[in-house]
GROMACS .gro file of C-alpha atoms in nm:
model
  273
    1MET     CA    1  -0.002   0.004   0.000
    2THR     CA    2   0.120   0.346  -0.074
    3TYR     CA    3   0.072   0.600   0.205
    4ARG     CA    4  -0.038   0.949   0.126
    5VAL     CA    5   0.020   1.109   0.469
    6ILE     CA    6   0.304   1.090   0.712
    7ALA     CA    7   0.223   1.187   1.072
    8LEU     CA    8   0.524   1.257   1.292
    9ASP     CA    9   0.549   1.315   1.659
   10LEU     CA   10   0.845   1.526   1.765
   11ASP     CA   11   1.006   1.460   2.105
   12GLY     CA   12   1.130   1.104   2.131
   13THR     CA   13   1.031   1.036   1.778
   14LEU     CA   14   1.157   1.262   1.503
   15LEU     CA   15   1.391   1.447   1.747
   16ASP     CA   16   1.693   1.290   1.892
   17ARG     CA   17   1.812   1.348   2.251
   18GLN     CA   18   1.975   1.685   2.142
   19LYS     CA   19   1.645   1.802   1.988
   20ARG     CA   20   1.773   1.760   1.635
   21ILE     CA   21   1.621   1.585   1.325
   22LEU     CA   22   1.850   1.327   1.185
   23PRO     CA   23   1.975   1.410   0.830
   24GLU     CA   24   1.849   1.072   0.710
   25SER     CA   25   1.504   1.164   0.827
   26LEU     CA   26   1.510   1.503   0.658
   27LYS     CA   27   1.617   1.349   0.335
   28ALA     CA   28   1.357   1.081   0.325
   29ILE     CA   29   1.074   1.318   0.422
   30GLN     CA   30   1.178   1.558   0.149
   31ALA     CA   31   1.175   1.284  -0.098
   32ALA     CA   32   0.828   1.178   0.005
   33ARG     CA   33   0.694   1.529  -0.024
   34GLU     CA   34   0.840   1.546  -0.369
   35GLN     CA   35   0.615   1.252  -0.457
   36GLY     CA   36   0.307   1.433  -0.329
   37VAL     CA   37   0.296   1.284   0.023
   38LYS     CA   38   0.163   1.522   0.289
   39VAL     CA   39   0.368   1.551   0.608
   40LEU     CA   40   0.219   1.664   0.932
   41VAL     CA   41   0.380   1.736   1.262
   42VAL     CA   42   0.145   1.602   1.531
   43THR     CA   43   0.278   1.704   1.870
   44GLY     CA   44   0.213   1.779   2.227
   45ARG     CA   45   0.396   2.104   2.190
   46HIS     CA   46   0.265   2.453   2.170
   47HIS     CA   47   0.295   2.595   1.813
   48VAL     CA   48   0.545   2.854   1.935
   49ALA     CA   49   0.772   2.573   2.036
   50ILE     CA   50   0.804   2.397   1.700
   51HIS     CA   51   0.935   2.677   1.472
   52PRO     CA   52   1.277   2.528   1.408
   53PHE     CA   53   1.148   2.186   1.318
   54TYR     CA   54   0.860   2.305   1.102
   55GLN     CA   55   1.101   2.531   0.913
   56ALA     CA   56   1.371   2.257   0.875
   57LEU     CA   57   1.108   2.024   0.727
   58LYS     CA   58   0.997   2.311   0.490
   59LEU     CA   59   0.631   2.212   0.543
   60ASP     CA   60   0.317   2.374   0.395
   61THR     CA   61   0.060   2.173   0.603
   62PRO     CA   62  -0.088   2.284   0.929
   63ALA     CA   63   0.050   2.155   1.262
   64ILE     CA   64  -0.152   1.949   1.509
   65CYS     CA   65  -0.058   2.093   1.852
   66CYS     CA   66  -0.108   2.028   2.219
   67ASN     CA   67  -0.215   1.671   2.165
   68GLY     CA   68  -0.487   1.753   1.911
   69THR     CA   69  -0.636   2.055   2.099
   70TYR     CA   70  -0.593   2.272   1.795
   71LEU     CA   71  -0.489   2.279   1.428
   72TYR     CA   72  -0.243   2.567   1.345
   73ASP     CA   73  -0.186   2.732   1.012
   74TYR     CA   74   0.174   2.851   1.012
   75GLN     CA   75   0.156   3.028   0.667
   76ASN     CA   76  -0.127   3.258   0.791
   77LYS     CA   77  -0.046   3.241   1.168
   78LYS     CA   78  -0.396   3.144   1.269
   79VAL     CA   79  -0.583   2.852   1.440
   80LEU     CA   80  -0.798   2.662   1.190
   81ALA     CA   81  -0.987   2.443   1.439
   82SER     CA   82  -0.968   2.396   1.814
   83ASP     CA   83  -1.133   2.266   2.139
   84PRO     CA   84  -0.977   2.474   2.409
   85LEU     CA   85  -1.019   2.417   2.778
   86GLN     CA   86  -1.300   2.617   2.957
   87GLU     CA   87  -1.166   2.882   3.195
   88GLU     CA   88  -1.373   2.757   3.478
   89LEU     CA   89  -1.221   2.407   3.444
   90ALA     CA   90  -0.876   2.557   3.416
   91GLN     CA   91  -0.931   2.732   3.744
   92GLU     CA   92  -1.028   2.398   3.908
   93VAL     CA   93  -0.713   2.237   3.772
   94ILE     CA   94  -0.507   2.519   3.917
   95THR     CA   95  -0.665   2.464   4.256
   96MET     CA   96  -0.578   2.098   4.228
   97LEU     CA   97  -0.223   2.171   4.122
   98ASP     CA   98  -0.175   2.393   4.427
   99HIS     CA   99  -0.326   2.140   4.668
  100SER     CA  100  -0.118   1.859   4.528
  101LYS     CA  101   0.198   2.089   4.504
  102ILE     CA  102   0.247   1.974   4.143
  103HIS     CA  103   0.395   2.216   3.897
  104GLY     CA  104   0.196   2.318   3.588
  105MET     CA  105   0.278   2.526   3.279
  106LEU     CA  106  -0.019   2.694   3.120
  107TYR     CA  107  -0.026   2.688   2.735
  108VAL     CA  108  -0.245   2.973   2.607
  109ASP     CA  109  -0.290   3.169   2.286
  110ASN     CA  110   0.065   3.233   2.174
  111ALA     CA  111   0.270   3.161   2.492
  112MET     CA  112   0.366   2.913   2.756
  113LEU     CA  113   0.333   3.044   3.114
  114TYR     CA  114   0.478   2.953   3.447
  115GLU     CA  115   0.488   3.085   3.807
  116ARG     CA  116   0.817   2.945   3.924
  117PRO     CA  117   1.119   2.808   3.742
  118THR     CA  118   1.122   2.428   3.794
  119ASP     CA  119   1.377   2.206   3.625
  120HIS     CA  120   1.121   2.154   3.342
  121VAL     CA  121   1.098   2.530   3.282
  122LEU     CA  122   1.464   2.579   3.304
  123ARG     CA  123   1.528   2.308   3.044
  124SER     CA  124   1.279   2.472   2.821
  125LEU     CA  125   1.437   2.817   2.869
  126ALA     CA  126   1.785   2.678   2.807
  127TRP     CA  127   1.676   2.510   2.482
  128ALA     CA  128   1.511   2.842   2.371
  129GLU     CA  129   1.840   3.026   2.424
  130THR     CA  130   2.015   2.799   2.169
  131LEU     CA  131   1.775   2.902   1.891
  132PRO     CA  132   1.786   3.211   1.666
  133GLU     CA  133   1.575   3.484   1.815
  134ALA     CA  134   1.305   3.450   1.549
  135GLN     CA  135   1.250   3.077   1.644
  136ARG     CA  136   1.244   3.109   2.010
  137PRO     CA  137   0.924   3.011   2.188
  138THR     CA  138   0.747   3.263   2.405
  139ILE     CA  139   0.793   3.128   2.755
  140LEU     CA  140   0.687   3.385   3.026
  141GLN     CA  141   0.694   3.405   3.404
  142VAL     CA  142   0.370   3.535   3.553
  143ASN     CA  143   0.268   3.624   3.901
  144SER     CA  144  -0.053   3.419   3.887
  145LEU     CA  145  -0.170   3.140   3.653
  146ARG     CA  146  -0.526   3.211   3.780
  147GLU     CA  147  -0.510   3.574   3.647
  148ALA     CA  148  -0.346   3.445   3.323
  149ALA     CA  149  -0.629   3.196   3.266
  150GLN     CA  150  -0.877   3.467   3.314
  151GLU     CA  151  -0.715   3.686   3.055
  152ALA     CA  152  -0.639   3.418   2.797
  153GLU     CA  153  -0.847   3.400   2.478
  154ALA     CA  154  -0.783   3.026   2.449
  155ILE     CA  155  -0.647   2.778   2.697
  156TRP     CA  156  -0.474   2.491   2.515
  157LYS     CA  157  -0.340   2.268   2.796
  158PHE     CA  158  -0.155   2.237   3.125
  159ALA     CA  159   0.189   2.065   3.114
  160THR     CA  160   0.216   1.914   3.461
  161THR     CA  161   0.540   1.772   3.609
  162HIS     CA  162   0.642   1.626   3.935
  163PRO     CA  163   0.959   1.420   4.050
  164ASP     CA  164   0.728   1.172   4.238
  165LEU     CA  165   0.564   0.983   3.958
  166LYS     CA  166   0.313   0.819   4.187
  167ALA     CA  167   0.192   1.155   4.309
  168LEU     CA  168   0.162   1.268   3.944
  169LYS     CA  169  -0.042   0.968   3.847
  170ALA     CA  170  -0.273   1.010   4.149
  171PHE     CA  171  -0.324   1.372   4.041
  172THR     CA  172  -0.414   1.271   3.686
  173VAL     CA  173  -0.662   1.005   3.804
  174GLU     CA  174  -0.839   1.270   4.020
  175VAL     CA  175  -0.841   1.521   3.739
  176GLU     CA  176  -1.001   1.261   3.501
  177GLU     CA  177  -1.256   1.144   3.756
  178ARG     CA  178  -1.357   1.483   3.899
  179LEU     CA  179  -1.332   1.708   3.595
  180GLY     CA  180  -1.361   1.462   3.301
  181LEU     CA  181  -1.048   1.609   3.134
  182ALA     CA  182  -0.797   1.444   2.902
  183CYS     CA  183  -0.476   1.341   3.089
  184GLU     CA  184  -0.205   1.202   2.860
  185TRP     CA  185   0.154   1.116   2.938
  186SER     CA  186   0.367   1.312   2.683
  187TRP     CA  187   0.710   1.242   2.852
  188HIS     CA  188   0.828   1.014   3.135
  189ASP     CA  189   0.753   1.279   3.400
  190GLN     CA  190   0.500   1.501   3.223
  191VAL     CA  191   0.126   1.462   3.200
  192ASP     CA  192  -0.071   1.703   2.978
  193VAL     CA  193  -0.423   1.812   3.085
  194ALA     CA  194  -0.661   1.935   2.820
  195LYS     CA  195  -1.028   1.932   2.727
  196GLY     CA  196  -1.182   1.580   2.740
  197GLY     CA  197  -1.220   1.423   2.400
  198ASN     CA  198  -0.911   1.593   2.242
  199SER     CA  199  -0.640   1.352   2.103
  200LYS     CA  200  -0.375   1.344   1.828
  201GLY     CA  201  -0.572   1.076   1.652
  202LYS     CA  202  -0.901   1.256   1.649
  203ARG     CA  203  -0.750   1.581   1.517
  204LEU     CA  204  -0.554   1.392   1.266
  205GLN     CA  205  -0.845   1.198   1.138
  206GLU     CA  206  -1.047   1.513   1.099
  207TRP     CA  207  -0.781   1.678   0.885
  208VAL     CA  208  -0.714   1.358   0.681
  209GLU     CA  209  -1.085   1.322   0.600
  210ALA     CA  210  -1.116   1.683   0.509
  211GLN     CA  211  -0.860   1.616   0.240
  212GLY     CA  212  -1.066   1.339   0.091
  213MET     CA  213  -0.856   1.058   0.250
  214THR     CA  214  -0.889   0.813   0.534
  215MET     CA  215  -0.671   0.699   0.818
  216LYS     CA  216  -0.573   0.397   0.610
  217ASP     CA  217  -0.369   0.641   0.402
  218VAL     CA  218  -0.154   0.752   0.708
  219LEU     CA  219   0.187   0.637   0.808
  220ALA     CA  220   0.225   0.751   1.172
  221PHE     CA  221   0.532   0.758   1.398
  222GLY     CA  222   0.530   0.798   1.778
  223ASP     CA  223   0.683   0.703   2.108
  224ASN     CA  224   0.454   0.784   2.394
  225TYR     CA  225   0.109   0.737   2.539
  226ASN     CA  226  -0.033   1.060   2.371
  227ASP     CA  227   0.059   0.901   2.041
  228LEU     CA  228  -0.146   0.583   2.078
  229SER     CA  229  -0.466   0.744   1.943
  230MET     CA  230  -0.290   0.788   1.606
  231LEU     CA  231  -0.071   0.482   1.606
  232GLU     CA  232  -0.374   0.257   1.652
  233THR     CA  233  -0.584   0.418   1.392
  234ALA     CA  234  -0.330   0.474   1.114
  235GLY     CA  235  -0.278   0.257   0.815
  236LEU     CA  236   0.061   0.180   0.966
  237GLY     CA  237   0.143   0.287   1.315
  238VAL     CA  238   0.510   0.284   1.394
  239ALA     CA  239   0.651   0.287   1.749
  240MET     CA  240   1.005   0.396   1.835
  241GLY     CA  241   1.247   0.160   2.006
  242ASN     CA  242   1.265   0.397   2.298
  243ALA     CA  243   0.887   0.365   2.369
  244ASP     CA  244   0.742   0.174   2.660
  245ASP     CA  245   0.668  -0.188   2.602
  246TYR     CA  246   0.290  -0.121   2.628
  247ILE     CA  247   0.312   0.124   2.333
  248LYS     CA  248   0.519  -0.114   2.132
  249GLU     CA  249   0.258  -0.387   2.174
  250ARG     CA  250  -0.008  -0.164   2.049
  251ALA     CA  251   0.177  -0.046   1.732
  252ALA     CA  252   0.178  -0.241   1.404
  253ARG     CA  253   0.557  -0.202   1.379
  254VAL     CA  254   0.853  -0.119   1.608
  255ILE     CA  255   1.176   0.028   1.482
  256GLY     CA  256   1.500   0.155   1.635
  257THR     CA  257   1.527   0.446   1.885
  258ASN     CA  258   1.510   0.807   1.800
  259GLU     CA  259   1.889   0.810   1.774
  260GLU     CA  260   1.871   0.581   1.479
  261PRO     CA  261   1.756   0.629   1.113
  262GLY     CA  262   1.450   0.393   1.148
  263ILE     CA  263   1.207   0.660   1.026
  264ALA     CA  264   1.399   0.715   0.713
  265ASP     CA  265   1.412   0.342   0.656
  266VAL     CA  266   1.040   0.298   0.695
  267ILE     CA  267   0.960   0.591   0.457
  268THR     CA  268   1.203   0.452   0.203
  269LYS     CA  269   1.057   0.102   0.213
  270GLU     CA  270   0.680   0.201   0.237
  271ILE     CA  271   0.678   0.501   0.010
  272LEU     CA  272   0.989   0.567  -0.187
  273GLN     CA  273   1.049   0.213  -0.331
   0.00000   0.00000   0.00000
């Protein structure tokens, strides 16, 4: 079967540990695009935090951001479709974060907001400093996430972190049961909280069908739990070798880690040959 869409997660998948795209991946993706294949970034990141990768890939497609919360048009700098979190629910999440002493970054509009500089925040800021100024994400310290949530036009998600993973898991269970929100692990110590019903797979399917195709036309790559919704519904869902065993078991194929050229190998075999 010839796939007409390539859906790519970023962290842990397309990006290596140094947040770089392997040259083999870039070459294979460009060759696929020259054959008319559509390539989409499908990420848990805010759109302000994917500039260097989107530009390196030279894409003309919209990006699926914050685990499917919204579809962003880079060419025209606007949101095409979205299901943001209601402000009232965001305020309840903030109350629960304070009570559990769990850190949360708030993703809104065109910025990522935080109250105190945790290790997660400092890593993000350090990465931003390595980029050209035009590609740096907007990461801002605010006095109050509550006030920021009140002022935001759209609340995309919370990125929550805690060194005690059991405490973080307990927090997510409570959020899901009490508020009915979507909680997805996007990194080994990060759980994203967004409006219930949002997922990478759902937003990807909407876009694919709007283009006159089906999910059978999609070749998808991912490594984490927030990728399962697209790995399980794609024509071919490929898990990275650095993924948890549970994710590997649910994928149709498993390749090498994000430090190896497995993505390029699959694209070459399934599309270019």
